[in-house]
Coordinates of C-alpha atoms in Angstrom, one line a residue:
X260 CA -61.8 8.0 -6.4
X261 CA -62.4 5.6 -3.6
X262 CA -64.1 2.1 -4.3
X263 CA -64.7 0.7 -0.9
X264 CA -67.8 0.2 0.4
X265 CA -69.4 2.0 3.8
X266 CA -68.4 -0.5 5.8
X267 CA -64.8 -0.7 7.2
X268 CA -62.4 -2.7 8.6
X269 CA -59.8 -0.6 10.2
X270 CA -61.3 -1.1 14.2
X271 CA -62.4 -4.9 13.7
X272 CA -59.1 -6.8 14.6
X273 CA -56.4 -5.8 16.8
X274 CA -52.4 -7.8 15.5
X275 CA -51.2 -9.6 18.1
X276 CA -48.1 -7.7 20.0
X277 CA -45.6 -10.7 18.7
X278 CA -46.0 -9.2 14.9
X279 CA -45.6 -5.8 16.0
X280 CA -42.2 -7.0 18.1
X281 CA -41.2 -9.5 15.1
X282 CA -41.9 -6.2 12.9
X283 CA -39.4 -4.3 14.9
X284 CA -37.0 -7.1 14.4
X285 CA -37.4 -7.3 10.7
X286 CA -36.4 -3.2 11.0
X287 CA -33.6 -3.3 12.8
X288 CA -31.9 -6.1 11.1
X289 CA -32.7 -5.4 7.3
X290 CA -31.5 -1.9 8.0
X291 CA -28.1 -3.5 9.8
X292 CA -27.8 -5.4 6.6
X293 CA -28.2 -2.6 3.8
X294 CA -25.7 -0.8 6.0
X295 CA -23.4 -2.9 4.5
X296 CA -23.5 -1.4 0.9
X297 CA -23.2 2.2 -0.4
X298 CA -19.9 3.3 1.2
X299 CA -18.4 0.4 2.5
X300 CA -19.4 -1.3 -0.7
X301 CA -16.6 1.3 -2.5
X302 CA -14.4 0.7 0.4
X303 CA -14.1 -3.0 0.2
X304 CA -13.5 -2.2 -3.7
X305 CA -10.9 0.1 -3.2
X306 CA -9.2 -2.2 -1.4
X307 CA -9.4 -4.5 -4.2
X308 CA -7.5 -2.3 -6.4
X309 CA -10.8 -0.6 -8.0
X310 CA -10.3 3.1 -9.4
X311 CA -13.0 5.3 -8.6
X312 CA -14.5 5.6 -11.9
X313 CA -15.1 1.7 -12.1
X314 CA -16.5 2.0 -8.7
X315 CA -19.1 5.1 -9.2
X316 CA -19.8 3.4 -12.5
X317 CA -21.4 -0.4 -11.1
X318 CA -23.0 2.1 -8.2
X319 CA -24.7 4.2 -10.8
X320 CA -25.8 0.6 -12.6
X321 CA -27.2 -0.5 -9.4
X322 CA -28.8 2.7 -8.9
X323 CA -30.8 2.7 -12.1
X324 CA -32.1 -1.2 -11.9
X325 CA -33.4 0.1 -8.0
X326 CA -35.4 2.8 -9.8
X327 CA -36.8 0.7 -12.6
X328 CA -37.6 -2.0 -10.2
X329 CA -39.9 0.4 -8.3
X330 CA -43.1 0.3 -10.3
X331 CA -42.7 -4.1 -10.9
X332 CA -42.1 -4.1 -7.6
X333 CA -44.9 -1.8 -6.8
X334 CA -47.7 -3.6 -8.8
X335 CA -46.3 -6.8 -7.4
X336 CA -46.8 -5.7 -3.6
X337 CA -50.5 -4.8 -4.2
X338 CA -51.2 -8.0 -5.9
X339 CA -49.2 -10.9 -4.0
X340 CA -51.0 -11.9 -1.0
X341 CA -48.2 -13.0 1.3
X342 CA -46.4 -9.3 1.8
X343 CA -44.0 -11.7 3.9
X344 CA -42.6 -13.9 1.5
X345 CA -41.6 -11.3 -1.1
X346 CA -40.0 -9.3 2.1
X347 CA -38.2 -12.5 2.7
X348 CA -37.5 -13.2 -0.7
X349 CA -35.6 -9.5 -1.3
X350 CA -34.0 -9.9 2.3
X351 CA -32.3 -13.1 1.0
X352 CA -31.0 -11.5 -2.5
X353 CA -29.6 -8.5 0.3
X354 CA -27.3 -11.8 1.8
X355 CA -26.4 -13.5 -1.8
X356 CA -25.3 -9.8 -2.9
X357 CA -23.1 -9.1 0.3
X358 CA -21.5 -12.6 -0.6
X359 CA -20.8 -12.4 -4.6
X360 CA -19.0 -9.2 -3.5
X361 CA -16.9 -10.5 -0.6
X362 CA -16.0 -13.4 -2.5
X363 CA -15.6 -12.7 -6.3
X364 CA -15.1 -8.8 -6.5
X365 CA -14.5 -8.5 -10.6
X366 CA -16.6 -6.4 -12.6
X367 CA -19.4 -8.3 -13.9
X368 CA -20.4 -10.2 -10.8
X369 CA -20.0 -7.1 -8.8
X370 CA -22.4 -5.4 -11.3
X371 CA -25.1 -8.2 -11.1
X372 CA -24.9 -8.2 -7.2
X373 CA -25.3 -4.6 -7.1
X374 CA -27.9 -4.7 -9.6
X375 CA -29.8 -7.6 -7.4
X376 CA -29.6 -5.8 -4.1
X377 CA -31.1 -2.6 -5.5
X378 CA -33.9 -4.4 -7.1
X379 CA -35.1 -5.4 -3.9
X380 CA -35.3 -2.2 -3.1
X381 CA -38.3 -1.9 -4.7
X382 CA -39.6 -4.4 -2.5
X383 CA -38.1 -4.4 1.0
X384 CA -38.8 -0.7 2.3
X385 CA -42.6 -0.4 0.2
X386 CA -43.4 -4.2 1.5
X387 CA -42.4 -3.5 4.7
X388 CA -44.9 -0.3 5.2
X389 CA -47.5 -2.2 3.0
X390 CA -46.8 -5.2 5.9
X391 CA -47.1 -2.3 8.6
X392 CA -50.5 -1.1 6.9
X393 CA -51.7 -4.4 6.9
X394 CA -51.2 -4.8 10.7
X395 CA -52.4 -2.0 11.9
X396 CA -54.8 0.5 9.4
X397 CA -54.5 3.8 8.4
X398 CA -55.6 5.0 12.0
X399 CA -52.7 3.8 13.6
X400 CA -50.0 3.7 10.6
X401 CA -48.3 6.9 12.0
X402 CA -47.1 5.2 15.6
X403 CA -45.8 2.4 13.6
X404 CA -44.2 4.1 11.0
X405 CA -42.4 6.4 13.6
X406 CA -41.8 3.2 15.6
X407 CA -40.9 1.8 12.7
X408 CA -37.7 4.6 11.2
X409 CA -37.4 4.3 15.0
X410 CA -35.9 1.0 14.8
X411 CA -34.6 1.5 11.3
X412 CA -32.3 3.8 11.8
X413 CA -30.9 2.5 15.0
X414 CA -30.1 -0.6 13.2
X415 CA -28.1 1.5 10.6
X416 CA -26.7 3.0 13.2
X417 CA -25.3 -0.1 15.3
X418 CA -23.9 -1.9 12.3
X419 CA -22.5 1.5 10.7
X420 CA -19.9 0.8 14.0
X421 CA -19.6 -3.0 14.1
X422 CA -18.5 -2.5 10.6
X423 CA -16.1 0.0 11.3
X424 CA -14.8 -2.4 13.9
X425 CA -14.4 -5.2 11.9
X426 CA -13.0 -3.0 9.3
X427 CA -10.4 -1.9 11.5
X428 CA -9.4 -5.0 13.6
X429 CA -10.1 -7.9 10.8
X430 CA -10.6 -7.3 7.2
X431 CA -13.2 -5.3 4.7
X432 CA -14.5 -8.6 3.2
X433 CA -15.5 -9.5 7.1
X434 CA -17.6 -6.7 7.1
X435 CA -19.7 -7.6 4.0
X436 CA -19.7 -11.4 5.3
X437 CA -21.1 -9.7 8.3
X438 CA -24.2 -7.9 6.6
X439 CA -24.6 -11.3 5.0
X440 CA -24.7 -13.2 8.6
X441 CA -27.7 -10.1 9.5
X442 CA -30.2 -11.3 7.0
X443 CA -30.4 -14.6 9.2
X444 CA -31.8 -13.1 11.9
X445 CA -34.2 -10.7 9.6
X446 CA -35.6 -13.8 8.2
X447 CA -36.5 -15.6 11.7
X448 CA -37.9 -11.8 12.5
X449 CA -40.1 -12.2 9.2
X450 CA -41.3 -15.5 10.0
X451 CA -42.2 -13.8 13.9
X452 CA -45.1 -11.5 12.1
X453 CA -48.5 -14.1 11.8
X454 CA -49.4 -14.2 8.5
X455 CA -53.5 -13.9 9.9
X456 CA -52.5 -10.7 11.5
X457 CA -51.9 -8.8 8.4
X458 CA -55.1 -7.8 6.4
X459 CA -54.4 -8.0 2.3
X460 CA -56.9 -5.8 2.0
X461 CA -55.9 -2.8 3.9
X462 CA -52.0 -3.6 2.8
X463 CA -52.9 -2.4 -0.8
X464 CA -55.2 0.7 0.2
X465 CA -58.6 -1.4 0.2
X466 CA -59.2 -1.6 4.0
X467 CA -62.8 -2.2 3.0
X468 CA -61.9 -5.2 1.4
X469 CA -62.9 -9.3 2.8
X470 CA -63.1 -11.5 0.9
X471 CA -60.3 -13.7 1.2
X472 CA -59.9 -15.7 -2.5
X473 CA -60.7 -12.7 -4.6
X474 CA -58.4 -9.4 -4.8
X475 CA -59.7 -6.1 -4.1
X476 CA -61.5 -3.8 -6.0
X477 CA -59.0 -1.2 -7.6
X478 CA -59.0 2.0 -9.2
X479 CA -57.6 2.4 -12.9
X480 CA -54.0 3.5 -13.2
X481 CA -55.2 6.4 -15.1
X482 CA -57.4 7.3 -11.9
X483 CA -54.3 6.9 -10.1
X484 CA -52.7 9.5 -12.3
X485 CA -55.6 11.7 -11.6
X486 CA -54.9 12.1 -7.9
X487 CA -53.5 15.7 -8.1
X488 CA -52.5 15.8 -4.3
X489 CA -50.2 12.3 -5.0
X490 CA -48.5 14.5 -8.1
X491 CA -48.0 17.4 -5.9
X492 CA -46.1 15.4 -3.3
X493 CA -44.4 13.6 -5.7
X494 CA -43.1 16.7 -8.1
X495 CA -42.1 18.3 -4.5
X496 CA -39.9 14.9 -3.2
X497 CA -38.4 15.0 -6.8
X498 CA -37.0 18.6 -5.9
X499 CA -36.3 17.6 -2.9
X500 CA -34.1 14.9 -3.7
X501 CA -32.6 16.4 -6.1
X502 CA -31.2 19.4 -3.6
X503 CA -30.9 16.5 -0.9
X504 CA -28.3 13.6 -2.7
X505 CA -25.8 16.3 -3.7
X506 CA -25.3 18.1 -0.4
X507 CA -23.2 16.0 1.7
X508 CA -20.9 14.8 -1.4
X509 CA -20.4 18.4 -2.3
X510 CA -19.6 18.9 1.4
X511 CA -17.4 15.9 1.8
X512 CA -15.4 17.2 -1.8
X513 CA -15.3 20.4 0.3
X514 CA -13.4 18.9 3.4
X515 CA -11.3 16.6 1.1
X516 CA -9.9 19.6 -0.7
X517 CA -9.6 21.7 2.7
X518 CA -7.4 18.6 4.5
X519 CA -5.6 18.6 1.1
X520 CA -4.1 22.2 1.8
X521 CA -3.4 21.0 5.3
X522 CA -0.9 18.5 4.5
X523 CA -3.4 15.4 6.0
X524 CA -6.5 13.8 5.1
X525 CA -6.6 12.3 8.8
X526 CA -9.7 14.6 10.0
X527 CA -11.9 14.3 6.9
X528 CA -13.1 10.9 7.1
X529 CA -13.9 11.4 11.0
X530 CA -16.3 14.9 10.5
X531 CA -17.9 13.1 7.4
X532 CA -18.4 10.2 9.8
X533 CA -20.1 12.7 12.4
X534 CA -21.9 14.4 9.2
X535 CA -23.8 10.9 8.6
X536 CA -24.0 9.3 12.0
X537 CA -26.0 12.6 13.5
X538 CA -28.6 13.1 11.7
X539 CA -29.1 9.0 12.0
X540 CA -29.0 9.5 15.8
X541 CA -32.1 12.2 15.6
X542 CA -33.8 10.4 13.5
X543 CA -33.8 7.6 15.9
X544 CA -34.7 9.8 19.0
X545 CA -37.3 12.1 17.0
X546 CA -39.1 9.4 15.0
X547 CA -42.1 8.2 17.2
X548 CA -42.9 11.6 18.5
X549 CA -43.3 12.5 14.7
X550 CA -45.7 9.5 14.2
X551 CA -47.7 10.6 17.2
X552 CA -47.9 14.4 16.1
X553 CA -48.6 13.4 12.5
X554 CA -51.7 12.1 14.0
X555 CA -52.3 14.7 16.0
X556 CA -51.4 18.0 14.6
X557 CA -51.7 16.4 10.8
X558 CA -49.2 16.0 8.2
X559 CA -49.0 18.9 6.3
X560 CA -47.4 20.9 9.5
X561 CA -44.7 18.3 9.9
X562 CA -44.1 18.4 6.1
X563 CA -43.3 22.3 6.2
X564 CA -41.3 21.4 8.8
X565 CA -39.3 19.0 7.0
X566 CA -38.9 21.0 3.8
X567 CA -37.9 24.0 4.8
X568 CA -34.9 22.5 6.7
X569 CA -33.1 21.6 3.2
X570 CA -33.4 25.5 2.5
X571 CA -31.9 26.6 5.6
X572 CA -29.3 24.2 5.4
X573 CA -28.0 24.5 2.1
X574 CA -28.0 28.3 3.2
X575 CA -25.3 27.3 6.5
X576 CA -23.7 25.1 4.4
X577 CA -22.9 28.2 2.0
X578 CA -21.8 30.5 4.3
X579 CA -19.6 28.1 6.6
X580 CA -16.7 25.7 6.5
X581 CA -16.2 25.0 10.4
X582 CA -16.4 21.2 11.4
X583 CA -17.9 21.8 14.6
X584 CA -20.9 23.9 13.2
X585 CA -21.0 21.9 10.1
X586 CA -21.9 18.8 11.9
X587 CA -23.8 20.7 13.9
X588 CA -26.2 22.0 11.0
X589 CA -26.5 18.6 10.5
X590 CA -29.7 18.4 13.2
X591 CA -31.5 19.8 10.3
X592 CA -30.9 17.0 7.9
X593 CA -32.2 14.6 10.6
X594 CA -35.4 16.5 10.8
X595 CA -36.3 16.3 7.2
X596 CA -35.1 12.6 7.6
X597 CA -37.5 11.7 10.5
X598 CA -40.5 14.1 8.6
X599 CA -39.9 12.3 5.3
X600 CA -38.9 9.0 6.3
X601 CA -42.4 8.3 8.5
X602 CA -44.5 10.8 6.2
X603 CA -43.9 9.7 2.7
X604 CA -45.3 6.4 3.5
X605 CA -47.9 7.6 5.2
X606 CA -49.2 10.6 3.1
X607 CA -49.1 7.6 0.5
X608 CA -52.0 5.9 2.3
X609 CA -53.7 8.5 2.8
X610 CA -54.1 9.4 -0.5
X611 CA -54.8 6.0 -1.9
X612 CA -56.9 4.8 0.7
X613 CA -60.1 2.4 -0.8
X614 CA -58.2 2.5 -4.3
X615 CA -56.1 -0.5 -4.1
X616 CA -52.9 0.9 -5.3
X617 CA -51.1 1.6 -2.3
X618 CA -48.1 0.4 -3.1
X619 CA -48.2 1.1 -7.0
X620 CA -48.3 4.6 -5.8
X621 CA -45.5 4.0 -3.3
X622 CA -43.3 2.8 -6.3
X623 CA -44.3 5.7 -8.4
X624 CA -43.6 8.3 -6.0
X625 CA -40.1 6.3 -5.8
X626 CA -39.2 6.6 -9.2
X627 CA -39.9 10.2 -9.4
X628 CA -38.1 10.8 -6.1
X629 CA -35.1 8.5 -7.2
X630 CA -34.9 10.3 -11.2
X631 CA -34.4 13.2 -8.7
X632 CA -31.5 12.1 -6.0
X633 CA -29.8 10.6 -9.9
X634 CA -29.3 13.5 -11.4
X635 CA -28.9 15.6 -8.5
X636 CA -25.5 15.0 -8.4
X637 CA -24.3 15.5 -11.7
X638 CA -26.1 18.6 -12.1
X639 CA -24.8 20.5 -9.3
X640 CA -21.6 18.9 -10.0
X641 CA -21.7 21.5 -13.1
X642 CA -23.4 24.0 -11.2
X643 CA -20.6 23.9 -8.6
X644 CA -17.9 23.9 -11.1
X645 CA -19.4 27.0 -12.9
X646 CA -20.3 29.1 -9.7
X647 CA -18.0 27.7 -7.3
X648 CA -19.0 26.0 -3.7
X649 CA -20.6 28.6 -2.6
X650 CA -22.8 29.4 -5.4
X651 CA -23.8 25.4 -6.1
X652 CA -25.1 25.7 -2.1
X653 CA -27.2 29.0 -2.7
X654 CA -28.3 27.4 -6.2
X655 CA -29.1 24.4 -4.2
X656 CA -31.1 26.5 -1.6
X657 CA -33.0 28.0 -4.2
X658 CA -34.3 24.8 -5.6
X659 CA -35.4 23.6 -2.0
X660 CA -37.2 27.0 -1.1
X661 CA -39.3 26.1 -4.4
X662 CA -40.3 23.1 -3.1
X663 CA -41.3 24.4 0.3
X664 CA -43.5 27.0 -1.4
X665 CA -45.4 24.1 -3.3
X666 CA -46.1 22.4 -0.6
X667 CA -47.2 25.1 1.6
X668 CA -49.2 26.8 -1.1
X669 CA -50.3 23.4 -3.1
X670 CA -50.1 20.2 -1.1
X671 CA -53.7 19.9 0.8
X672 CA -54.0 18.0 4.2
X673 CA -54.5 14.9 4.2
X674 CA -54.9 13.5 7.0
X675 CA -58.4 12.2 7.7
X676 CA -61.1 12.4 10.5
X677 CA -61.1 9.7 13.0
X678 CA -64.8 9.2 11.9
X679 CA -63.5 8.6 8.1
X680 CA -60.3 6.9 9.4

């Protein structure tokens, strides 16, 4: 499968510490931007007079143009040569979206900003580990990918509250003018990272690869469809999304209905606050110890890890309604969060190393993941309305347990020696 030759790159040129810091800039702030859409997207709406169904509906058309965008956007990454500009180019459509939204919120406009800022995200997250493999190599990707969710999530984090604020004390709109006013800085972060420091090479999975007017030597796509270990992961991200995207809204319906029969909804929104803000806080703390133990210990350790958390969880989640230990439990979505958010990427390059199609792959293993997290939802929606709450949470656990077992009986190690890395 590989296609390099003997000799290798990965040791010969160290990046210069400004890209690695502009590369934590361009983290932080592209996350504080995307922060701006998903839920406060729907709450700006809402405040526009939107009813629900016209809101889940241009969030479900944004939704599907991000997962067909993954495999263009994919193929585009491994052949365009300046990783940066396409970065840049996505970050700007993030601030153009924000602003058709804050500023003519009818339907169709809505629909084609929401439909442009999911595009990107076939661009933004892959380019920016295809940018962080370029920098560094495989040998090192795991410190910077932990750095990098690290930084990530901490931007999420930050503007998740500046939002609220400006929420609460100004307007809605302010907020998505706001996420618009972020991509600024994520542009002068971009422009930070030396364009000499990242190999084009080693950012599609040919670290091997020199010359600098002709593109790498690459493996066919049905080679690519060949690599048994890349279908393993994927089939077992595609169950675990689809456990994954329905567990908190099944949760949150949960509390909603509970508040209900408590004559207040005043509580609700503040645990479902806590429910998302603490796994984003472990994540953060956890991240670049994961990167250094991926390297260490190896990945498929950390990906048991990660799996069977979803099990366990959905299991709590089943058996409890308590706010406290509800957000408590929560610490376990944060450590799949930190194990799949620095290993996906990086069991990626492994696994396409020497073959070019780094982020091809990336953007199929997206696709698969995101048909998953799409029809989680509706799916246990039935589930939960045939078998009750209960029953949709030990269904769920069910489904997650299977996907543990194939990774621990199916998905090989793939980490590789430091003499091969």
């Amino acid at each position: 499968m590989t296609v390099a030759p003997a000799q290798s790159f990965e040791a010969s040129s160290e990046p210069s510490g400004q890209s690695l810091r502009a590369l934590d800039g361009v983290n932080f702030f592209v996350a504080a931007s995307l922060a701006g859409f998903g839920p406060f997207v729907a709450l700006v709406l809402g405040t526009e007079g939107w009813t629900d169904e016209t809101i889940g509906l241009v969030l479900s058309v944004g939704g599907f143009a991000g997962l067909f965008a993954q495999l263009p956007g994919g193929a585009l990454l491994d052949a365009a040569r300046s990783k940066r500009l396409l970065v840049a180019a996505g970050t700007t459509m993030v601030g153009v979206s924000a602003l058709i939204i804050a500023f003519w919120p009818d339907f169709f406009a809505v629909s084609a900003a929401l439909m442009l800022q999911s595009i990107t995200g076939g661009i933004i997250g892959p380019g920016i580990a295809a940018i962080s493999l370029g920098l560094v190599g495989n040998q090192m990707l795991p410190e910077r990918l932990g750095r990098n969710q690290r930084f990530q999530s901490t931007g999420s984090l930050l503007a998740a509250g500046l939002f609220g604020l400006l929420g609460y004390y100004l307007s809605n709109r302010d907020l998505l003018l706001t996420a618009a006013l972020l991509v600024l800085p994520a542009l002068l972060a971009i422009a930070g990272i030396r364009a000499d420091d990242i190999h084009f090479g080693r950012s599609c999975g040919a670290p091997d690869h020199h010359a600098v007017k002709q593109p790498p030597p690459r493996i066919l796509l049905r080679a690519l469809g060949k690599n048994h270990a890349l279908l393993i992961f994927a089939g077992c991200l595609f169950l675990f999304q689809l456990v994954n995207a329905s567990i908190l809204p099944l949760m949150a319906g949960t509390l909603g209905h509970n508040e209900v029969g408590h004559s207040g909804m005043s509580s609700s929104s503040l645990i479902l606050s806590a429910l998302v803000v603490v796994p984003q806080i472990v994540v953060a703390l956890w991240a670049p110890w994961m990167g250094r133990k991926a390297k260490t210990w190896g990945r498929h350790p950390l990906l048991l890890i990660g799996f069977a958390a979803l099990p366990i969880r959905a299991l709590i989640f089943a058996a409890i309604t308590d706010p406290v230990l509800l957000v408590g439990v929560q610490v376990l979505d944060g450590v799949s969060g930190t194990v799949l958010g620095v290993l996906q990427a990086l069991v990626i390059a492994d696994l396409t190393k020497g073959t070019g199609r780094f982020n091809l792959a990336q953007g199929v293993v997206g696709v698969v993941s995101g048909v998953g997290a799409t029809l989680s939802t509706t799916l246990f929606g039935l589930v939960s309305g045939t078998l009750g709450r209960g029953g949709s949470f030990l269904v769920m656990a069910l489904v997650a347990g299977v996907a543990f077992a194939i990774v621990w009986a199916f998905m090989p190690e793939t980490r590789q020696s430091d003499r091969d890395a």
